[in-house]
PDB file of C-alpha atoms in Angstrom:
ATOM      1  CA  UNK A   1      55.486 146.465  65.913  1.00 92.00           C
ATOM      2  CA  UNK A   2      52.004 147.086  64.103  1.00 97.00           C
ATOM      3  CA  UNK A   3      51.271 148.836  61.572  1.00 98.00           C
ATOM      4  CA  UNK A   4      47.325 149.455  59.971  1.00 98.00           C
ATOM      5  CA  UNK A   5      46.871 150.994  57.121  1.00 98.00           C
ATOM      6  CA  UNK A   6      43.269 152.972  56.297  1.00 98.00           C
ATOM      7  CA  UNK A   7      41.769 155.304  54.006  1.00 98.00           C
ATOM      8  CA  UNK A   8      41.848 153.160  50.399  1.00 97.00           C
ATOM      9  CA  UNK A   9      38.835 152.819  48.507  1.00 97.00           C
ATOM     10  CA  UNK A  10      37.424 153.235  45.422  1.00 97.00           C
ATOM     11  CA  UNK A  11      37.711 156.932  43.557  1.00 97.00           C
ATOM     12  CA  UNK A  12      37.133 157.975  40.471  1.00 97.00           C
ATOM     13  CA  UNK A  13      39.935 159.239  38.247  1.00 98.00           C
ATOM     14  CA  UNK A  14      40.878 163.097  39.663  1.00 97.00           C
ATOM     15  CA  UNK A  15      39.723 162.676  42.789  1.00 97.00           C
ATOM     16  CA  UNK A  16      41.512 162.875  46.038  1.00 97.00           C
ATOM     17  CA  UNK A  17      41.933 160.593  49.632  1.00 96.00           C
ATOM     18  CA  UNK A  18      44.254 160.203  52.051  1.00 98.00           C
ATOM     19  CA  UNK A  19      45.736 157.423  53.320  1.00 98.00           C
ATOM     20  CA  UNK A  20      46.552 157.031  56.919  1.00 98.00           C
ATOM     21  CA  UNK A  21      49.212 154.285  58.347  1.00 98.00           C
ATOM     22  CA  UNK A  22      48.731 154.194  62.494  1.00 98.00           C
ATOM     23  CA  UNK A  23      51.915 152.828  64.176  1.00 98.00           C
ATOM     24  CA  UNK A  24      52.691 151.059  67.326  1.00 97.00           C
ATOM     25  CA  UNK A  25      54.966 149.045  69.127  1.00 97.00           C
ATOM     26  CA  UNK A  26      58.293 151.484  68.635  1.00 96.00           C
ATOM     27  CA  UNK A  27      59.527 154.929  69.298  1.00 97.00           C
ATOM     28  CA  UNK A  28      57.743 157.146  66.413  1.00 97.00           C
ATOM     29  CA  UNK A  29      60.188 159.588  66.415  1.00 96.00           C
ATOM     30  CA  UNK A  30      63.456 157.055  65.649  1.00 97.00           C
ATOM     31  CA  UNK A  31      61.572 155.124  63.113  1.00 97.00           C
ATOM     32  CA  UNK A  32      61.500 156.215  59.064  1.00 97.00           C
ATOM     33  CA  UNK A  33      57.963 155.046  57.639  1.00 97.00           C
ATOM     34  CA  UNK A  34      57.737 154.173  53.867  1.00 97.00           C
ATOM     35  CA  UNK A  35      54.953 153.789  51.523  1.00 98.00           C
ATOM     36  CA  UNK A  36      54.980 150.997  48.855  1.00 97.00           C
ATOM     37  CA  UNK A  37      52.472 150.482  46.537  1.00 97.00           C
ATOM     38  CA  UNK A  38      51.652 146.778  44.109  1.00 97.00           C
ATOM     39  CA  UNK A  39      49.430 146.816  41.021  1.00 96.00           C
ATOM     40  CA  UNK A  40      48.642 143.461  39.950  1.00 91.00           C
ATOM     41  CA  UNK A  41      51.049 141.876  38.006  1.00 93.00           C
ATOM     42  CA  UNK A  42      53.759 144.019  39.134  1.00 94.00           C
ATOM     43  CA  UNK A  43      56.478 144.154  41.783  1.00 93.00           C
ATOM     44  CA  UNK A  44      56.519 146.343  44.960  1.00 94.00           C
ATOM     45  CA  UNK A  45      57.360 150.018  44.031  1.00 95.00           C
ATOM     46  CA  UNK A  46      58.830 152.449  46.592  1.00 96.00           C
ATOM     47  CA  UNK A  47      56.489 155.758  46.569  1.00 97.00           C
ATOM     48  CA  UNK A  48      57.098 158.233  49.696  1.00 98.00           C
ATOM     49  CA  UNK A  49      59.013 158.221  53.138  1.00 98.00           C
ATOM     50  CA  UNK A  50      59.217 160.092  55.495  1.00 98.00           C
ATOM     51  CA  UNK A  51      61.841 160.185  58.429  1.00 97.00           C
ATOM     52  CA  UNK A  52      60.632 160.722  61.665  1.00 97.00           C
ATOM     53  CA  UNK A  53      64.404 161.571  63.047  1.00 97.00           C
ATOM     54  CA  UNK A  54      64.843 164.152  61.127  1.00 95.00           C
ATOM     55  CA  UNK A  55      61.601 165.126  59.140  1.00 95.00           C
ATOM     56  CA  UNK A  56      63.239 164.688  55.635  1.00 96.00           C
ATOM     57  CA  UNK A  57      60.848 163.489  53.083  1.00 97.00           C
ATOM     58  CA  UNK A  58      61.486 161.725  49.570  1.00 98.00           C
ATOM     59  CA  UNK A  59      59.096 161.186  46.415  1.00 98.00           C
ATOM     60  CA  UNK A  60      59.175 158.391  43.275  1.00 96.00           C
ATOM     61  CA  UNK A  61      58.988 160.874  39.698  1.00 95.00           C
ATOM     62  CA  UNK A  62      56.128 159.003  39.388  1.00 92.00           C
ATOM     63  CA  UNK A  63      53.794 160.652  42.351  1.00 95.00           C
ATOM     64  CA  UNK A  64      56.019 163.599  42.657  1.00 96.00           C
ATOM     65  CA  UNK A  65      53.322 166.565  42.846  1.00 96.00           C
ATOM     66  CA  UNK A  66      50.237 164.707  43.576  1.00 97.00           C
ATOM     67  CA  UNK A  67      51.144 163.031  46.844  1.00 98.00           C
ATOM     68  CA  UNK A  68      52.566 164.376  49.862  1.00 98.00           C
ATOM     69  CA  UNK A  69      53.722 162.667  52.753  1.00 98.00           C
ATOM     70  CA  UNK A  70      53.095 163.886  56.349  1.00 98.00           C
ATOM     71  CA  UNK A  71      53.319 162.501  59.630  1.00 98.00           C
ATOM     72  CA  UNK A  72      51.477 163.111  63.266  1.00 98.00           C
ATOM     73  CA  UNK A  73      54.201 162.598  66.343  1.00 97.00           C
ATOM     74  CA  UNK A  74      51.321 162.891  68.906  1.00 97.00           C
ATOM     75  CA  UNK A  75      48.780 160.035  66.736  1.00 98.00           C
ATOM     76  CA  UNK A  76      52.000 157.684  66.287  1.00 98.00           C
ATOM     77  CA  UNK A  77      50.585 158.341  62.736  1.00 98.00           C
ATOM     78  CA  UNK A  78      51.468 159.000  59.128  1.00 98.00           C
ATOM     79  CA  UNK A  79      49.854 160.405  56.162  1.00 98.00           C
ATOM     80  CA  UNK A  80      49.536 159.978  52.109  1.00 98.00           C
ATOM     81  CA  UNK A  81      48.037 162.227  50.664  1.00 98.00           C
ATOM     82  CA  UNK A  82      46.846 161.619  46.844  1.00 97.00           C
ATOM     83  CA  UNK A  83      46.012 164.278  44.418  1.00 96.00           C
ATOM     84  CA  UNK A  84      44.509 163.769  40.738  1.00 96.00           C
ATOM     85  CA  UNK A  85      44.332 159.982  41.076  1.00 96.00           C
ATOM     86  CA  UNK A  86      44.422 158.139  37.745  1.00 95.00           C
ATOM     87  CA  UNK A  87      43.407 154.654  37.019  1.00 96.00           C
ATOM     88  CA  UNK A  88      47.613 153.566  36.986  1.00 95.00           C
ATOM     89  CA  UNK A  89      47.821 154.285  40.524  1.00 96.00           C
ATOM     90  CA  UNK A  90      45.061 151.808  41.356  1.00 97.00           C
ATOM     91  CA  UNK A  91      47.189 149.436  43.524  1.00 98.00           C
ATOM     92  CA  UNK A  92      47.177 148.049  47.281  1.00 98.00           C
ATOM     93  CA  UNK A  93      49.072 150.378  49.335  1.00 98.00           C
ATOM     94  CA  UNK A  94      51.826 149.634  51.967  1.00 97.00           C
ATOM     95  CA  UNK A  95      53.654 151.251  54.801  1.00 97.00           C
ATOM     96  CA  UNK A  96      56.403 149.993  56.140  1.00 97.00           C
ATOM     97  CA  UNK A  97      59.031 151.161  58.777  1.00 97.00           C
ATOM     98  CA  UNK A  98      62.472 150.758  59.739  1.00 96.00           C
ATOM     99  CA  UNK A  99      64.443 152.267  62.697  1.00 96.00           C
ATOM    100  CA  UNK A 100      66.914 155.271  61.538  1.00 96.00           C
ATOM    101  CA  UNK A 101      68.912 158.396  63.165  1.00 95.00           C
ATOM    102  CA  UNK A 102      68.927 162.173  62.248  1.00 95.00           C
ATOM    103  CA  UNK A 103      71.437 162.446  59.424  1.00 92.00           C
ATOM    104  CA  UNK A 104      71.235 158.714  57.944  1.00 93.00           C
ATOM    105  CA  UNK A 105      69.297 159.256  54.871  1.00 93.00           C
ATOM    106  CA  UNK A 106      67.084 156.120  55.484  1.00 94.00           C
ATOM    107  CA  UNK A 107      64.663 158.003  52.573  1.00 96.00           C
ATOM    108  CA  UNK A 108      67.232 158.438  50.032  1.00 95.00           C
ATOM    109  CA  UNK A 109      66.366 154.887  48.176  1.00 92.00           C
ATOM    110  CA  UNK A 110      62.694 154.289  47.866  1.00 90.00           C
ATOM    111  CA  UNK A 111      63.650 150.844  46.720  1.00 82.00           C
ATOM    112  CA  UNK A 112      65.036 149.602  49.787  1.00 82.00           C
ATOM    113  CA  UNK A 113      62.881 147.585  51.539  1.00 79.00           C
ATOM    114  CA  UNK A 114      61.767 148.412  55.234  1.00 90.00           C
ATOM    115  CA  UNK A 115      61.950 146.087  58.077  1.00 92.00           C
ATOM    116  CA  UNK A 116      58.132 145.999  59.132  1.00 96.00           C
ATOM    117  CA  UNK A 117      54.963 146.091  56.887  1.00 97.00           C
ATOM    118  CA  UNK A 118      51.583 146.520  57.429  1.00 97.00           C
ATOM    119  CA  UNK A 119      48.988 144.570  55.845  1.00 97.00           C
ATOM    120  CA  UNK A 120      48.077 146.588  52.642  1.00 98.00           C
ATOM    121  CA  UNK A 121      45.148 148.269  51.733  1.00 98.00           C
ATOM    122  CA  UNK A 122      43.611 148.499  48.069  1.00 98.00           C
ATOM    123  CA  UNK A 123      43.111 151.470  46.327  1.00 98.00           C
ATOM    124  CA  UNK A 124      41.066 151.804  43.158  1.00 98.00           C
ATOM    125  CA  UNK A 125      40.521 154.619  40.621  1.00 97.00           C
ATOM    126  CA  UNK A 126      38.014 153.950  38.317  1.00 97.00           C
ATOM    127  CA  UNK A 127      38.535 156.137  34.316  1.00 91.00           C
TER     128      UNK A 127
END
C-alpha cells in the first residue's frame, strides 16, 4: 500500500490549492481515504473522507465550506480541495486509507484513525 501526497506549499491567506493523495497497492474502489492534518504543537485532527464504496463524503465544522473532497477511480487518486486558506490551517497534511464496504459508514468519525498513511506534506498560509 502507498500512498503520496502532493500539492502543499506555501499560499498566502485567501488563496486556494489542491491537494492530491495518489494511491496504490489496493482496490480503489473498496478502500475509504481520509485526510488528517498536524499543526505544530498539536495532535492529528481528522478533516475529510471520502468512501470509495459508496461515494459518501464527511467534513470537520472546522473546513466545512472551504474544502471539498473528491476522488478519481480511473487515477487511483483523491482530491482536497482548499478554499480561503487562513494562516490556522497551516499544517502538514495526511491521507490515510482503510478498507470499507458500501453501507459501513467508515466516514462517519473523522477521529478514527486509518490503517495506512502517507508521508505528509506541509502546507503553509502566510497572513
Amino acid at each position: 500500500v502507498q500512498l503520496v501526497e502532493s500539492g502543499g506549499g506555501l499560499v498566502q491567506a485567501g488563496g486556494s490549492l489542491t491537494l492530491s493523495c495518489a494511491a496504490s497497492g489496493f482496490p480503489f474502489d473498496s478502500y475509504a481515504i481520509g485526510w488528517f492534518r498536524q499543526a505544530p504543537g498539536n495532535g492529528r485532527e481528522g478533516i475529510s473522507c471520502i468512501d470509495n464504496s459508496d461515494a459518501t463524503t464527511n467534513y470537520a465544522d472546522s473546513v466545512k465550506g472551504r474544502f471539498t473532497i473528491s476522488s478519481d477511480a480511473a487515477k487511483n487518486t483523491v482530491y482536497l480541495h482548499i478554499n480561503s486558506l487562513q494562516p490556522e490551517d497551516t499544517a502538514v497534511y495526511y491521507c490515510s486509507a482503510a478498507p470499507t464496504r458500501p453501507g459501513w459508514g467508515r466516514c462517519k468519525e473523522l477521529s478514527k484513525l486509518f490503517d495506512y498513511w502517507g508521508q505528509g506534506i506541509q502546507v503553509t498560509v502566510s497572513s
